[in-house]
Amino acid sequence: MAQVYRGGQLYGTGRPARLTPHEVRTREFDPRRRGADPDQVRDFQAQVADELSDLHRQVRMLSQENDRLKRALRDWQTMHAREGRPPQEYHTNDGS
């Protein structure tokens, strides 16, 4: 499933928007008189963005694996439905 972002919001899916690694890396904050060290902020942003990127990759991989397993199950069910045997013939509880 392709993800479409518009203005930082996940568009047209009804799900909450995901924060992208690019948004984390490029986010700017208003300066304050006693603000944080900008170099530390950028280092932290890079670390968070890298972890976020890895999580997005894992979600994509798991989604693809889930789709593959669903197709395999559907194929298996179709194959066995064509044989016309009811499911109880496959598994019995009498220990045999």
Short mmCIF file of C-alpha atoms in Angstrom, two decimals:
data_model
loop_
_atom_site.label_atom_id
_atom_site.label_comp_id
_atom_site.label_asym_id
_atom_site.label_seq_id
_atom_site.Cartn_x
_atom_site.Cartn_y
_atom_site.Cartn_z
CA MET A 1 0.00 0.00 0.00
CA ALA A 2 1.52 3.28 -1.11
CA GLN A 3 1.63 6.10 1.40
CA VAL A 4 0.82 9.59 0.13
CA TYR A 5 1.80 12.57 2.24
CA ARG A 6 0.44 16.06 1.69
CA GLY A 7 1.75 18.77 3.94
CA GLY A 8 3.02 16.22 6.48
CA GLN A 9 -0.40 14.53 6.70
CA LEU A 10 -1.19 11.05 5.45
CA TYR A 11 -3.68 11.84 2.70
CA GLY A 12 -6.99 10.13 2.16
CA THR A 13 -6.72 7.05 4.36
CA GLY A 14 -8.55 8.14 7.50
CA ARG A 15 -5.55 7.10 9.59
CA PRO A 16 -3.47 9.50 11.67
CA ALA A 17 -0.54 11.04 9.85
CA ARG A 18 2.86 9.46 10.29
CA LEU A 19 5.86 11.58 11.05
CA THR A 20 8.45 11.15 8.32
CA PRO A 21 12.22 10.99 8.88
CA HIS A 22 12.57 14.02 6.59
CA GLU A 23 10.18 16.04 8.78
CA VAL A 24 12.20 15.14 11.88
CA ARG A 25 15.50 16.09 10.23
CA THR A 26 14.26 19.41 8.85
CA ARG A 27 12.06 20.59 11.73
CA GLU A 28 13.09 24.01 12.96
CA PHE A 29 12.28 25.57 16.28
CA ASP A 30 11.88 29.16 17.31
CA PRO A 31 15.01 30.52 18.99
CA ARG A 32 14.86 31.24 22.71
CA ARG A 33 17.23 33.15 24.87
CA ARG A 34 18.26 30.11 26.89
CA GLY A 35 17.58 27.46 24.25
CA ALA A 36 19.23 24.11 23.68
CA ASP A 37 22.53 23.62 21.88
CA PRO A 38 21.63 23.54 18.16
CA ASP A 39 24.26 20.88 17.42
CA GLN A 40 22.82 18.58 20.08
CA VAL A 41 19.32 19.15 18.74
CA ARG A 42 20.43 18.28 15.18
CA ASP A 43 22.25 15.16 16.42
CA PHE A 44 19.16 14.05 18.29
CA GLN A 45 16.94 14.78 15.27
CA ALA A 46 19.23 12.65 13.09
CA GLN A 47 19.08 9.77 15.60
CA VAL A 48 15.27 9.93 15.84
CA ALA A 49 14.93 10.19 12.04
CA ASP A 50 17.17 7.14 11.53
CA GLU A 51 15.12 5.08 13.99
CA LEU A 52 11.89 6.29 12.40
CA SER A 53 13.18 5.34 8.96
CA ASP A 54 14.04 1.85 10.22
CA LEU A 55 10.58 1.46 11.76
CA HIS A 56 8.89 2.53 8.52
CA ARG A 57 11.00 -0.05 6.65
CA GLN A 58 10.03 -2.77 9.13
CA VAL A 59 6.33 -1.88 8.85
CA ARG A 60 6.58 -2.09 5.04
CA MET A 61 8.32 -5.47 5.21
CA LEU A 62 5.81 -6.87 7.71
CA SER A 63 2.91 -5.59 5.63
CA GLN A 64 4.34 -7.33 2.55
CA GLU A 65 4.85 -10.55 4.52
CA ASN A 66 1.30 -10.31 5.86
CA ASP A 67 -0.04 -9.92 2.31
CA ARG A 68 2.01 -12.91 1.16
CA LEU A 69 0.69 -15.08 4.00
CA LYS A 70 -2.89 -14.01 3.31
CA ARG A 71 -2.49 -14.98 -0.36
CA ALA A 72 -0.98 -18.34 0.60
CA LEU A 73 -3.83 -19.05 3.03
CA ARG A 74 -6.42 -18.03 0.45
CA ASP A 75 -4.76 -20.31 -2.13
CA TRP A 76 -4.68 -23.19 0.35
CA GLN A 77 -8.33 -22.67 1.26
CA THR A 78 -9.31 -22.53 -2.42
CA MET A 79 -7.39 -25.71 -3.18
CA HIS A 80 -9.06 -27.62 -0.34
CA ALA A 81 -12.50 -26.17 -1.07
CA ARG A 82 -12.27 -27.64 -4.58
CA GLU A 83 -11.77 -31.11 -3.09
CA GLY A 84 -15.19 -30.74 -1.48
CA ARG A 85 -14.24 -32.29 1.84
CA PRO A 86 -15.55 -30.61 4.96
CA PRO A 87 -12.90 -29.31 7.40
CA GLN A 88 -13.73 -31.89 10.11
CA GLU A 89 -12.29 -34.64 7.88
CA TYR A 90 -8.86 -33.00 8.11
CA HIS A 91 -8.62 -32.90 11.91
CA THR A 92 -10.10 -35.28 14.41
CA ASN A 93 -9.91 -35.13 18.18
CA ASP A 94 -9.78 -38.90 18.68
CA GLY A 95 -5.96 -38.93 18.67
CA SER A 96 -5.63 -40.51 15.24
#
